[in-house]
Amino acid sequence: MNKRYFCVIGLSLAVMSASAQKLVSEAESESMVQQVCLAAEKMRSLECDFKQVKQLSLLKSSMVSEGKMYYKDGRFLRWEYTSPYSYIFILNEGKVLLKSSDKTDVVDVRSSKMFQQIARIMMNSVTGKCLEDSEDFKVTMYLEENQWMAQLVPRQKELAQLFSFVRLYIYPSIQMVKRVELVEKSGDITRIDMKNIQRNKTIDDAVFSVK
């Protein structure tokens, strides 16, 4: 499977200085997770722009791309890259649409355990619900200047073979994820920043069509 699929998310991603991180107490961690997950339960839809930066371990340069993301009802997700190339990833319950400028594929998520895990994590990372996925991740919470940072270490073998860890940056004022960082085993790092966020806006189901 093309590694681009795993780098979408995203979920997503500019890293701040590790020296500013402060490990919180267990009680503080539980409170943070509870607040984020409660906000996620109230989120019916999400629409935003995103900027993705891919740093390759073997190169000094970075690959930058931009696009739009749509989320709805915990069942639908659309990542649409608009620059420098056109690429669409749609998750519609049990099916995934992968569309580039010259090719379109529809994949049954149920046909691959790996794809099931990636699809679920992508969906939950958008809202922060993945903080509850104790079977998938070991979660450690930090305070970092004016934001919270959750570091997620994969527990499942399939994910652990791909990622060393995932970091979610959460703004307490809105109690949701605004930045995600994926650190792969290869040393490559993908960062996605979400901006112009609109929550609970009406989004037509046609946006998530996989036909």
Coordinates of N, CA and C in Angstrom, one line a residue, residues 9 11 32-44 46 71-75 119-137 139 141 150 152 168 170 175-177 180 194:
I9 N -3.8 12.5 7.3 CA -4.4 12.6 8.6 C -4.2 13.9 9.1
L11 N -3.9 13.2 11.2 CA -4.0 13.5 11.4 C -3.7 14.2 11.7
M32 N -7.4 16.1 31.1 CA -7.2 16.6 29.8 C -7.9 15.7 28.8
V33 N -7.7 14.4 28.9 CA -8.3 13.4 28.0 C -9.8 13.5 28.1
Q34 N -10.3 13.6 29.3 CA -11.8 13.7 29.4 C -12.4 14.9 28.7
Q35 N -11.7 16.0 28.9 CA -12.2 17.3 28.3 C -12.2 17.2 26.7
V36 N -11.1 16.6 26.2 CA -11.0 16.5 24.7 C -12.0 15.5 24.2
C37 N -12.2 14.4 24.8 CA -13.1 13.4 24.4 C -14.6 13.9 24.5
L38 N -14.9 14.7 25.6 CA -16.2 15.2 25.7 C -16.5 16.2 24.6
A39 N -15.5 17.0 24.2 CA -15.7 18.0 23.1 C -15.9 17.2 21.8
A40 N -15.2 16.1 21.7 CA -15.3 15.3 20.4 C -16.7 14.7 20.3
E41 N -17.3 14.3 21.4 CA -18.6 13.7 21.4 C -19.6 14.7 20.9
K42 N -19.4 16.0 21.2 CA -20.3 17.1 20.8 C -20.0 17.6 19.3
M43 N -19.0 17.1 18.7 CA -18.6 17.6 17.4 C -19.3 16.7 16.3
R44 N -20.2 17.3 15.6 CA -21.0 16.6 14.6 C -20.3 16.7 13.2
L46 N -16.8 18.9 11.0 CA -15.6 19.7 11.0 C -15.1 20.0 9.6
Y71 N -15.0 16.4 7.9 CA -15.3 15.3 8.8 C -16.8 15.4 9.2
K72 N -17.5 14.2 9.3 CA -18.9 14.3 9.7 C -19.3 13.0 10.4
D73 N -20.0 13.2 11.5 CA -20.7 12.2 12.3 C -19.9 11.0 12.7
G74 N -18.6 11.1 12.7 CA -17.8 9.9 13.1 C -17.7 8.8 12.1
R75 N -18.3 9.1 10.9 CA -18.4 8.0 9.9 C -17.7 8.5 8.5
A119 N -7.7 3.6 9.2 CA -9.0 4.3 9.0 C -9.5 4.8 10.3
R120 N -9.6 3.9 11.3 CA -10.1 4.3 12.6 C -9.3 5.4 13.3
I121 N -7.9 5.2 13.2 CA -7.0 6.2 13.8 C -7.1 7.6 13.1
M122 N -7.2 7.5 11.8 CA -7.4 8.8 11.1 C -8.6 9.5 11.5
M123 N -9.7 8.8 11.6 CA -11.0 9.4 12.0 C -10.9 9.9 13.4
N124 N -10.4 9.2 14.3 CA -10.3 9.5 15.8 C -9.3 10.6 16.0
S125 N -8.3 10.7 15.2 CA -7.2 11.7 15.4 C -7.8 13.1 15.1
V126 N -8.7 13.2 14.2 CA -9.3 14.5 13.8 C -10.0 15.1 15.0
T127 N -10.6 14.3 15.8 CA -11.4 14.9 16.9 C -10.7 14.8 18.3
G128 N -9.7 13.8 18.3 CA -9.0 13.6 19.6 C -9.5 12.4 20.3
K129 N -10.5 11.7 19.7 CA -11.0 10.5 20.4 C -10.0 9.4 20.5
C130 N -8.9 9.5 19.7 CA -7.9 8.4 19.8 C -7.2 8.4 21.1
L131 N -7.4 9.4 21.9 CA -6.8 9.4 23.3 C -7.4 8.3 24.1
E132 N -8.6 7.9 23.8 CA -9.3 6.8 24.5 C -8.9 5.4 24.0
D133 N -8.2 5.4 22.9 CA -7.9 4.1 22.3 C -6.7 3.4 23.0
S134 N -7.0 2.9 24.2 CA -5.9 2.3 25.0 C -5.4 1.1 24.4
E135 N -6.2 0.4 23.6 CA -5.7 -0.8 22.9 C -4.7 -0.5 21.8
D136 N -4.9 0.7 21.2 CA -4.0 1.0 20.0 C -2.8 1.8 20.5
F137 N -2.9 2.6 21.5 CA -1.8 3.5 21.9 C -1.6 3.5 23.4
V139 N -0.7 6.4 25.9 CA -0.9 7.9 25.8 C -0.2 8.5 27.0
M141 N 0.5 12.5 28.4 CA 0.1 13.9 28.2 C 1.2 14.9 28.8
A150 N -0.2 15.4 23.4 CA -0.4 14.0 23.7 C 0.6 13.2 22.8
L152 N 1.5 9.5 21.5 CA 0.9 8.2 21.4 C 1.8 7.2 20.8
L168 N -0.2 14.6 19.1 CA -1.3 15.5 18.9 C -1.1 16.8 19.7
I170 N -3.0 20.1 21.1 CA -4.4 20.4 21.4 C -4.4 21.8 22.1
Q175 N -10.3 22.8 23.0 CA -10.3 21.4 23.4 C -10.4 20.5 22.1
M176 N -9.6 20.8 21.2 CA -9.5 19.9 20.0 C -8.1 20.0 19.4
V177 N -7.8 19.0 18.5 CA -6.5 18.9 17.9 C -6.4 19.9 16.8
V180 N -0.9 17.7 14.2 CA -0.5 16.3 14.4 C 0.8 16.1 13.8
M194 N -3.9 22.3 11.1 CA -5.2 22.7 10.6 C -5.5 24.1 11.0

